[in-house]
PDB file of C-alpha atoms in Angstrom:
ATOM      1  CA  MET A 132     -58.093  74.190-116.484  1.00 67.00           C
ATOM      2  CA  ALA A 133     -56.327  77.336-115.398  1.00 91.00           C
ATOM      3  CA  GLU A 134     -56.498  78.856-111.998  1.00 96.00           C
ATOM      4  CA  ILE A 135     -57.919  82.339-111.560  1.00 97.00           C
ATOM      5  CA  TYR A 136     -55.526  84.794-109.923  1.00 98.00           C
ATOM      6  CA  LEU A 137     -56.776  88.070-108.462  1.00 98.00           C
ATOM      7  CA  SER A 138     -54.501  90.884-107.412  1.00 97.00           C
ATOM      8  CA  SER A 139     -54.627  94.634-106.939  1.00 97.00           C
ATOM      9  CA  ASP A 140     -51.363  94.794-108.847  1.00 97.00           C
ATOM     10  CA  PHE A 141     -52.232  92.935-112.044  1.00 97.00           C
ATOM     11  CA  GLY A 142     -55.991  92.468-111.785  1.00 97.00           C
ATOM     12  CA  LEU A 143     -57.324  89.097-112.981  1.00 97.00           C
ATOM     13  CA  GLN A 144     -55.180  86.478-114.641  1.00 97.00           C
ATOM     14  CA  TRP A 145     -56.704  83.373-116.149  1.00 95.00           C
ATOM     15  CA  GLY A 146     -54.597  81.343-118.540  1.00 93.00           C
ATOM     16  CA  ASN A 147     -53.204  83.809-121.055  1.00 91.00           C
ATOM     17  CA  VAL A 148     -55.882  86.373-120.238  1.00 93.00           C
ATOM     18  CA  THR A 149     -55.053  89.362-118.084  1.00 95.00           C
ATOM     19  CA  ILE A 150     -57.676  91.941-117.175  1.00 96.00           C
ATOM     20  CA  THR A 151     -56.333  94.986-115.382  1.00 96.00           C
ATOM     21  CA  PRO A 152     -57.812  96.220-112.111  1.00 97.00           C
ATOM     22  CA  GLU A 153     -59.213  99.278-113.898  1.00 97.00           C
ATOM     23  CA  GLU A 154     -60.896  97.106-116.527  1.00 96.00           C
ATOM     24  CA  LEU A 155     -62.358  94.831-113.874  1.00 96.00           C
ATOM     25  CA  ALA A 156     -63.793  97.783-111.993  1.00 97.00           C
ATOM     26  CA  GLU A 157     -65.223  99.298-115.185  1.00 96.00           C
ATOM     27  CA  ASN A 158     -66.945  96.107-116.274  1.00 95.00           C
ATOM     28  CA  ILE A 159     -68.073  94.389-113.085  1.00 97.00           C
ATOM     29  CA  PHE A 160     -70.508  95.948-110.625  1.00 97.00           C
ATOM     30  CA  GLY A 161     -69.269  95.159-107.153  1.00 97.00           C
ATOM     31  CA  ILE A 162     -65.610  95.417-108.051  1.00 98.00           C
ATOM     32  CA  ASP A 163     -64.010  98.791-107.401  1.00 97.00           C
ATOM     33  CA  PHE A 164     -60.477 100.021-107.754  1.00 97.00           C
ATOM     34  CA  VAL A 165     -59.899 102.452-104.917  1.00 97.00           C
ATOM     35  CA  ASP A 166     -56.562 104.051-104.131  1.00 96.00           C
ATOM     36  CA  GLY A 167     -54.785 101.387-106.127  1.00 96.00           C
ATOM     37  CA  LEU A 168     -56.536  98.488-104.420  1.00 97.00           C
ATOM     38  CA  LEU A 169     -59.204  96.112-105.678  1.00 97.00           C
ATOM     39  CA  VAL A 170     -62.303  95.992-103.510  1.00 98.00           C
ATOM     40  CA  PHE A 171     -64.880  93.211-103.906  1.00 98.00           C
ATOM     41  CA  ASP A 172     -68.434  93.505-102.618  1.00 97.00           C
ATOM     42  CA  GLY A 173     -71.325  91.198-103.464  1.00 97.00           C
ATOM     43  CA  VAL A 174     -69.338  89.382-106.106  1.00 97.00           C
ATOM     44  CA  LYS A 175     -68.793  85.710-106.804  1.00 98.00           C
ATOM     45  CA  VAL A 176     -65.755  84.340-108.651  1.00 98.00           C
ATOM     46  CA  VAL A 177     -66.411  80.827-109.910  1.00 97.00           C
ATOM     47  CA  ASN A 178     -63.841  78.590-111.525  1.00 97.00           C
ATOM     48  CA  ALA A 179     -66.092  75.781-112.651  1.00 95.00           C
ATOM     49  CA  PRO A 180     -64.689  73.461-115.327  1.00 91.00           C
ATOM     50  CA  ASP A 181     -65.310  75.074-118.722  1.00 89.00           C
ATOM     51  CA  ARG A 182     -67.656  77.535-117.047  1.00 93.00           C
ATOM     52  CA  GLU A 183     -65.498  80.191-115.452  1.00 96.00           C
ATOM     53  CA  TYR A 184     -67.418  83.318-114.564  1.00 97.00           C
ATOM     54  CA  ILE A 185     -67.902  86.268-112.249  1.00 97.00           C
ATOM     55  CA  THR A 186     -71.332  87.071-110.888  1.00 98.00           C
ATOM     56  CA  ASP A 187     -71.575  90.791-110.242  1.00 97.00           C
ATOM     57  CA  SER A 188     -73.388  92.504-107.383  1.00 97.00           C
ATOM     58  CA  ARG A 189     -76.519  92.813-109.550  1.00 97.00           C
ATOM     59  CA  GLY A 190     -76.605  89.060-110.067  1.00 96.00           C
ATOM     60  CA  ASP A 191     -75.498  89.194-113.683  1.00 97.00           C
ATOM     61  CA  ARG A 192     -73.100  86.474-114.763  1.00 97.00           C
ATOM     62  CA  HIS A 193     -70.021  87.392-116.792  1.00 96.00           C
ATOM     63  CA  MET A 194     -68.304  84.446-118.415  1.00 96.00           C
ATOM     64  CA  LEU A 195     -64.556  85.028-118.415  1.00 96.00           C
ATOM     65  CA  THR A 196     -64.365  84.099-122.088  1.00 94.00           C
ATOM     66  CA  ASP A 197     -66.957  86.771-122.907  1.00 94.00           C
ATOM     67  CA  LEU A 198     -65.287  89.264-120.606  1.00 94.00           C
ATOM     68  CA  ALA A 199     -61.914  88.740-122.239  1.00 93.00           C
ATOM     69  CA  GLU A 200     -63.432  89.042-125.699  1.00 92.00           C
ATOM     70  CA  ARG A 201     -65.337  92.185-124.792  1.00 88.00           C
ATOM     71  CA  ILE A 202     -62.471  93.923-123.045  1.00 87.00           C
ATOM     72  CA  LEU A 203     -59.454  92.625-124.858  1.00 80.00           C
ATOM     73  CA  GLY A 204     -60.928  91.570-128.158  1.00 77.00           C
ATOM     74  CA  LYS A 205     -59.537  88.064-127.634  1.00 55.00           C
TER      75      LYS A 205
ATOM     76  CA  MET B 298     -42.811  66.768 -50.414  1.00 80.00           C
ATOM     77  CA  SER B 299     -43.298  66.098 -46.753  1.00 87.00           C
ATOM     78  CA  THR B 300     -40.328  65.614 -44.482  1.00 91.00           C
ATOM     79  CA  ILE B 301     -40.437  62.098 -43.010  1.00 95.00           C
ATOM     80  CA  VAL B 302     -37.937  60.616 -40.612  1.00 95.00           C
ATOM     81  CA  THR B 303     -37.699  56.869 -41.006  1.00 95.00           C
ATOM     82  CA  ARG B 304     -36.143  54.339 -38.709  1.00 96.00           C
ATOM     83  CA  ALA B 305     -33.944  53.060 -41.528  1.00 95.00           C
ATOM     84  CA  GLY B 306     -32.776  56.535 -42.309  1.00 94.00           C
ATOM     85  CA  LYS B 307     -32.166  57.461 -38.747  1.00 95.00           C
ATOM     86  CA  GLY B 308     -30.555  54.153 -37.830  1.00 96.00           C
ATOM     87  CA  SER B 309     -32.424  53.865 -34.556  1.00 95.00           C
ATOM     88  CA  ALA B 310     -35.914  53.941 -33.185  1.00 95.00           C
ATOM     89  CA  LEU B 311     -37.877  57.142 -33.683  1.00 96.00           C
ATOM     90  CA  THR B 312     -38.834  59.262 -30.735  1.00 96.00           C
ATOM     91  CA  HIS B 313     -42.409  60.198 -29.990  1.00 96.00           C
ATOM     92  CA  THR B 314     -41.612  63.712 -31.158  1.00 96.00           C
ATOM     93  CA  GLU B 315     -40.240  62.468 -34.479  1.00 96.00           C
ATOM     94  CA  MET B 316     -43.277  60.228 -34.995  1.00 96.00           C
ATOM     95  CA  ASP B 317     -45.620  63.111 -34.277  1.00 96.00           C
ATOM     96  CA  ALA B 318     -43.651  65.365 -36.613  1.00 96.00           C
ATOM     97  CA  ASN B 319     -44.008  62.807 -39.401  1.00 96.00           C
ATOM     98  CA  PHE B 320     -47.795  62.788 -39.024  1.00 96.00           C
ATOM     99  CA  THR B 321     -47.933  66.560 -38.693  1.00 96.00           C
ATOM    100  CA  ASN B 322     -45.913  67.044 -41.855  1.00 94.00           C
ATOM    101  CA  LEU B 323     -48.056  64.575 -43.779  1.00 94.00           C
ATOM    102  CA  ASN B 324     -51.215  66.227 -42.503  1.00 93.00           C
ATOM    103  CA  ASN B 325     -50.045  69.695 -43.489  1.00 90.00           C
ATOM    104  CA  ASP B 326     -49.047  68.646 -47.004  1.00 87.00           C
ATOM    105  CA  LYS B 327     -51.976  66.422 -47.886  1.00 86.00           C
ATOM    106  CA  TYR B 328     -54.682  67.175 -50.443  1.00 82.00           C
ATOM    107  CA  GLN B 329     -58.015  66.617 -48.821  1.00 82.00           C
ATOM    108  CA  SER B 330     -61.303  65.744 -50.488  1.00 83.00           C
ATOM    109  CA  GLY B 331     -62.878  69.031 -51.555  1.00 82.00           C
ATOM    110  CA  ASN B 332     -59.596  70.847 -51.884  1.00 79.00           C
ATOM    111  CA  THR B 333     -58.746  72.524 -55.170  1.00 75.00           C
ATOM    112  CA  PRO B 334     -55.551  70.971 -56.494  1.00 69.00           C
ATOM    113  CA  TYR B 335     -52.830  73.398 -57.398  1.00 68.00           C
ATOM    114  CA  PHE B 336     -49.895  72.399 -59.501  1.00 65.00           C
ATOM    115  CA  TYR B 337     -47.051  74.591 -60.563  1.00 63.00           C
ATOM    116  CA  SER B 338     -44.859  73.489 -63.459  1.00 62.00           C
ATOM    117  CA  GLN B 339     -45.585  69.871 -62.858  1.00 63.00           C
ATOM    118  CA  TYR B 340     -45.571  67.211 -65.535  1.00 67.00           C
ATOM    119  CA  LEU B 341     -48.894  65.462 -65.456  1.00 67.00           C
ATOM    120  CA  ALA B 342     -50.294  62.525 -67.347  1.00 71.00           C
ATOM    121  CA  ALA B 343     -50.570  62.883 -71.119  1.00 81.00           C
ATOM    122  CA  TYR B 344     -54.340  62.476 -70.863  1.00 84.00           C
ATOM    123  CA  ILE B 345     -56.843  63.822 -68.362  1.00 85.00           C
ATOM    124  CA  TYR B 346     -60.116  61.910 -68.282  1.00 85.00           C
ATOM    125  CA  HIS B 347     -63.478  62.791 -66.836  1.00 79.00           C
ATOM    126  CA  ASN B 348     -64.079  60.609 -63.819  1.00 79.00           C
ATOM    127  CA  GLY B 349     -65.458  57.261 -64.925  1.00 81.00           C
ATOM    128  CA  ASP B 350     -65.373  58.205 -68.589  1.00 85.00           C
ATOM    129  CA  THR B 351     -63.015  56.429 -70.934  1.00 85.00           C
ATOM    130  CA  ASP B 352     -63.748  58.201 -74.193  1.00 87.00           C
ATOM    131  CA  SER B 353     -63.842  61.883 -73.178  1.00 89.00           C
ATOM    132  CA  TYR B 354     -60.543  63.452 -72.322  1.00 88.00           C
ATOM    133  CA  MET B 355     -58.009  66.171 -72.993  1.00 89.00           C
ATOM    134  CA  GLY B 356     -54.474  65.247 -73.747  1.00 88.00           C
ATOM    135  CA  TYR B 357     -51.095  65.804 -75.282  1.00 86.00           C
ATOM    136  CA  PRO B 358     -50.583  62.748 -77.486  1.00 82.00           C
ATOM    137  CA  SER B 359     -47.235  64.047 -78.697  1.00 83.00           C
ATOM    138  CA  THR B 360     -44.938  67.034 -78.304  1.00 83.00           C
ATOM    139  CA  ASP B 361     -46.671  70.380 -78.976  1.00 83.00           C
ATOM    140  CA  ASP B 362     -49.910  68.622 -79.882  1.00 84.00           C
ATOM    141  CA  TRP B 363     -53.073  69.270 -77.848  1.00 85.00           C
ATOM    142  CA  ARG B 364     -56.375  67.538 -78.411  1.00 85.00           C
ATOM    143  CA  VAL B 365     -59.812  67.294 -76.878  1.00 87.00           C
ATOM    144  CA  VAL B 366     -61.760  64.098 -77.452  1.00 86.00           C
ATOM    145  CA  VAL B 367     -65.452  63.904 -76.590  1.00 84.00           C
ATOM    146  CA  GLY B 368     -67.344  60.645 -76.757  1.00 85.00           C
ATOM    147  CA  GLY B 369     -64.467  59.075 -78.600  1.00 83.00           C
ATOM    148  CA  ARG B 370     -64.565  61.749 -81.278  1.00 78.00           C
ATOM    149  CA  GLN B 371     -61.754  64.240 -81.647  1.00 77.00           C
ATOM    150  CA  ALA B 372     -63.378  67.648 -81.259  1.00 78.00           C
ATOM    151  CA  LEU B 373     -60.492  70.094 -80.989  1.00 81.00           C
ATOM    152  CA  ARG B 374     -56.883  69.966 -81.950  1.00 79.00           C
ATOM    153  CA  MET B 375     -53.991  72.411 -82.006  1.00 79.00           C
ATOM    154  CA  ASP B 376     -50.757  71.072 -83.425  1.00 75.00           C
ATOM    155  CA  GLU B 377     -47.809  73.426 -83.276  1.00 73.00           C
ATOM    156  CA  GLY B 378     -45.896  71.196 -85.640  1.00 69.00           C
ATOM    157  CA  THR B 379     -48.584  71.127 -88.331  1.00 66.00           C
ATOM    158  CA  ASP B 380     -49.795  74.707 -88.190  1.00 62.00           C
ATOM    159  CA  PRO B 381     -49.252  76.912 -85.155  1.00 59.00           C
ATOM    160  CA  ASP B 382     -51.968  79.360 -86.183  1.00 59.00           C
ATOM    161  CA  ILE B 383     -54.779  76.923 -86.688  1.00 61.00           C
ATOM    162  CA  LEU B 384     -57.160  75.594 -84.090  1.00 67.00           C
ATOM    163  CA  GLN B 385     -58.850  72.666 -85.742  1.00 65.00           C
ATOM    164  CA  LEU B 386     -62.492  72.019 -85.019  1.00 65.00           C
ATOM    165  CA  VAL B 387     -62.727  68.374 -85.863  1.00 62.00           C
ATOM    166  CA  SER B 388     -65.825  66.277 -86.269  1.00 54.00           C
ATOM    167  CA  GLY B 389     -65.900  62.695 -87.356  1.00 49.00           C
ATOM    168  CA  THR B 390     -69.453  62.685 -88.665  1.00 47.00           C
ATOM    169  CA  SER B 391     -70.405  66.124 -89.942  1.00 45.00           C
ATOM    170  CA  GLY B 392     -67.183  67.717 -91.071  1.00 49.00           C
ATOM    171  CA  GLY B 393     -65.041  70.159 -89.176  1.00 55.00           C
ATOM    172  CA  GLY B 394     -63.412  73.498 -89.530  1.00 58.00           C
ATOM    173  CA  THR B 395     -60.584  75.699 -88.492  1.00 55.00           C
ATOM    174  CA  VAL B 396     -60.221  78.964 -86.659  1.00 56.00           C
ATOM    175  CA  SER B 397     -57.095  80.906 -87.413  1.00 53.00           C
ATOM    176  CA  SER B 398     -55.431  83.422 -85.175  1.00 50.00           C
ATOM    177  CA  THR B 399     -54.172  85.364 -88.180  1.00 47.00           C
ATOM    178  CA  GLY B 400     -56.590  87.186 -90.412  1.00 44.00           C
ATOM    179  CA  ARG B 401     -59.634  85.019 -89.920  1.00 45.00           C
ATOM    180  CA  HIS B 402     -61.755  84.715 -86.865  1.00 45.00           C
ATOM    181  CA  ALA B 403     -65.331  84.167 -85.894  1.00 48.00           C
ATOM    182  CA  GLN B 404     -66.968  85.658 -82.856  1.00 41.00           C
ATOM    183  CA  TYR B 405     -69.712  83.572 -81.319  1.00 44.00           C
ATOM    184  CA  GLY B 406     -71.796  84.506 -78.346  1.00 41.00           C
ATOM    185  CA  THR B 407     -75.048  86.169 -77.450  1.00 48.00           C
ATOM    186  CA  ILE B 408     -74.865  88.439 -80.496  1.00 55.00           C
ATOM    187  CA  PRO B 409     -75.231  86.464 -83.744  1.00 60.00           C
ATOM    188  CA  VAL B 410     -72.703  88.448 -85.709  1.00 66.00           C
ATOM    189  CA  LEU B 411     -69.684  87.171 -87.538  1.00 73.00           C
ATOM    190  CA  GLU B 412     -66.709  89.462 -87.868  1.00 74.00           C
ATOM    191  CA  GLN B 413     -63.923  89.279 -90.362  1.00 81.00           C
ATOM    192  CA  ALA B 414     -60.939  91.290 -91.492  1.00 86.00           C
ATOM    193  CA  GLN B 415     -61.655  93.736 -94.317  1.00 92.00           C
ATOM    194  CA  THR B 416     -58.386  93.239 -96.151  1.00 94.00           C
ATOM    195  CA  ILE B 417     -56.695  90.119 -97.470  1.00 94.00           C
ATOM    196  CA  SER B 418     -53.120  90.907 -96.555  1.00 93.00           C
ATOM    197  CA  ALA B 419     -51.407  87.627 -97.411  1.00 93.00           C
ATOM    198  CA  ASN B 420     -51.534  85.356-100.415  1.00 95.00           C
ATOM    199  CA  TYR B 421     -54.569  83.119-100.230  1.00 94.00           C
ATOM    200  CA  THR B 422     -55.493  80.062-102.216  1.00 95.00           C
ATOM    201  CA  VAL B 423     -58.908  78.491-101.910  1.00 94.00           C
ATOM    202  CA  THR B 424     -58.366  75.005-100.560  1.00 91.00           C
ATOM    203  CA  ASN B 425     -58.796  72.256-103.123  1.00 91.00           C
ATOM    204  CA  THR B 426     -62.358  70.936-103.415  1.00 90.00           C
ATOM    205  CA  LEU B 427     -63.671  73.717-101.160  1.00 91.00           C
ATOM    206  CA  ASN B 428     -65.366  77.067-101.777  1.00 94.00           C
ATOM    207  CA  ALA B 429     -64.566  80.260 -99.913  1.00 95.00           C
ATOM    208  CA  MET B 430     -66.603  83.184 -98.619  1.00 95.00           C
ATOM    209  CA  SER B 431     -65.650  86.639 -97.437  1.00 95.00           C
ATOM    210  CA  ILE B 432     -67.685  89.309 -95.719  1.00 94.00           C
ATOM    211  CA  GLY B 433     -67.394  92.238 -98.085  1.00 93.00           C
ATOM    212  CA  PRO B 434     -66.383  94.747 -98.993  1.00 97.00           C
ATOM    213  CA  THR B 435     -63.097  92.893 -99.132  1.00 97.00           C
ATOM    214  CA  THR B 436     -59.894  94.534-100.291  1.00 97.00           C
ATOM    215  CA  ILE B 437     -56.907  92.717-101.739  1.00 97.00           C
ATOM    216  CA  ALA B 438     -53.776  94.339-100.377  1.00 96.00           C
ATOM    217  CA  SER B 439     -50.970  95.342-102.679  1.00 97.00           C
ATOM    218  CA  GLY B 440     -48.625  92.501-103.522  1.00 97.00           C
ATOM    219  CA  VAL B 441     -51.156  89.881-102.512  1.00 96.00           C
ATOM    220  CA  THR B 442     -52.785  87.321-104.798  1.00 97.00           C
ATOM    221  CA  VAL B 443     -56.017  85.417-104.286  1.00 97.00           C
ATOM    222  CA  THR B 444     -56.109  82.165-106.199  1.00 97.00           C
ATOM    223  CA  VAL B 445     -59.335  80.407-107.124  1.00 97.00           C
ATOM    224  CA  GLY B 446     -58.511  76.949-108.383  1.00 96.00           C
ATOM    225  CA  ASP B 447     -60.364  74.767-110.833  1.00 95.00           C
ATOM    226  CA  GLY B 448     -63.704  73.643-109.467  1.00 95.00           C
ATOM    227  CA  GLU B 449     -63.704  76.235-106.705  1.00 96.00           C
ATOM    228  CA  ALA B 450     -65.461  79.510-106.015  1.00 97.00           C
ATOM    229  CA  TRP B 451     -64.865  82.618-103.931  1.00 97.00           C
ATOM    230  CA  THR B 452     -67.989  84.477-102.883  1.00 97.00           C
ATOM    231  CA  ILE B 453     -67.869  87.929-101.347  1.00 97.00           C
ATOM    232  CA  VAL B 454     -71.164  88.648 -99.629  1.00 96.00           C
TER     233      VAL B 454
END
């Protein structure tokens, strides 16, 4: 499966999915975009086989497939 | 090194004065039981053992490679050739770890607090088959990418 790349420049890349830093910050509690930089606090990024997700600072799990569909309509 | 006049070197018998001088020089230069040895830029043995112990020692098994072995188990290693920034904490039975001089460090002592840099300022990839943890809030610097591979996780506490 694909690796998960995280960057303040492009946000999150996973396969052909790209979620911008602004979109990450808007959708995930515990991820902020401050002065052009991504800041993570109380967040877990898990790249489990066929179960890739981000757990936000509230403990809610966001599957990357759902996140991509919700944000990007993919 | 002590100055010693020998009969062979002199070519004739030594005088009483020369004999006494030999002993005086040896006496002045000797290390005596209880003295603290002092060496300056001397090449010593590759391994230094605890007295009477054969499986606990510190040594330089090869160039730029320093190791500490305790009870036959390698406990510490720093290999300039492999990674000059990494001090390896090695354990043969319960896993090991590393302490890096760049960007990651742990402070141990009387205060049970771990400290860590707040910003990831160089590309970082979670090591295969391992998970990673950061003490948040953790910022990813511009131009830097954090990579979480398949089967791995990065937790920011």
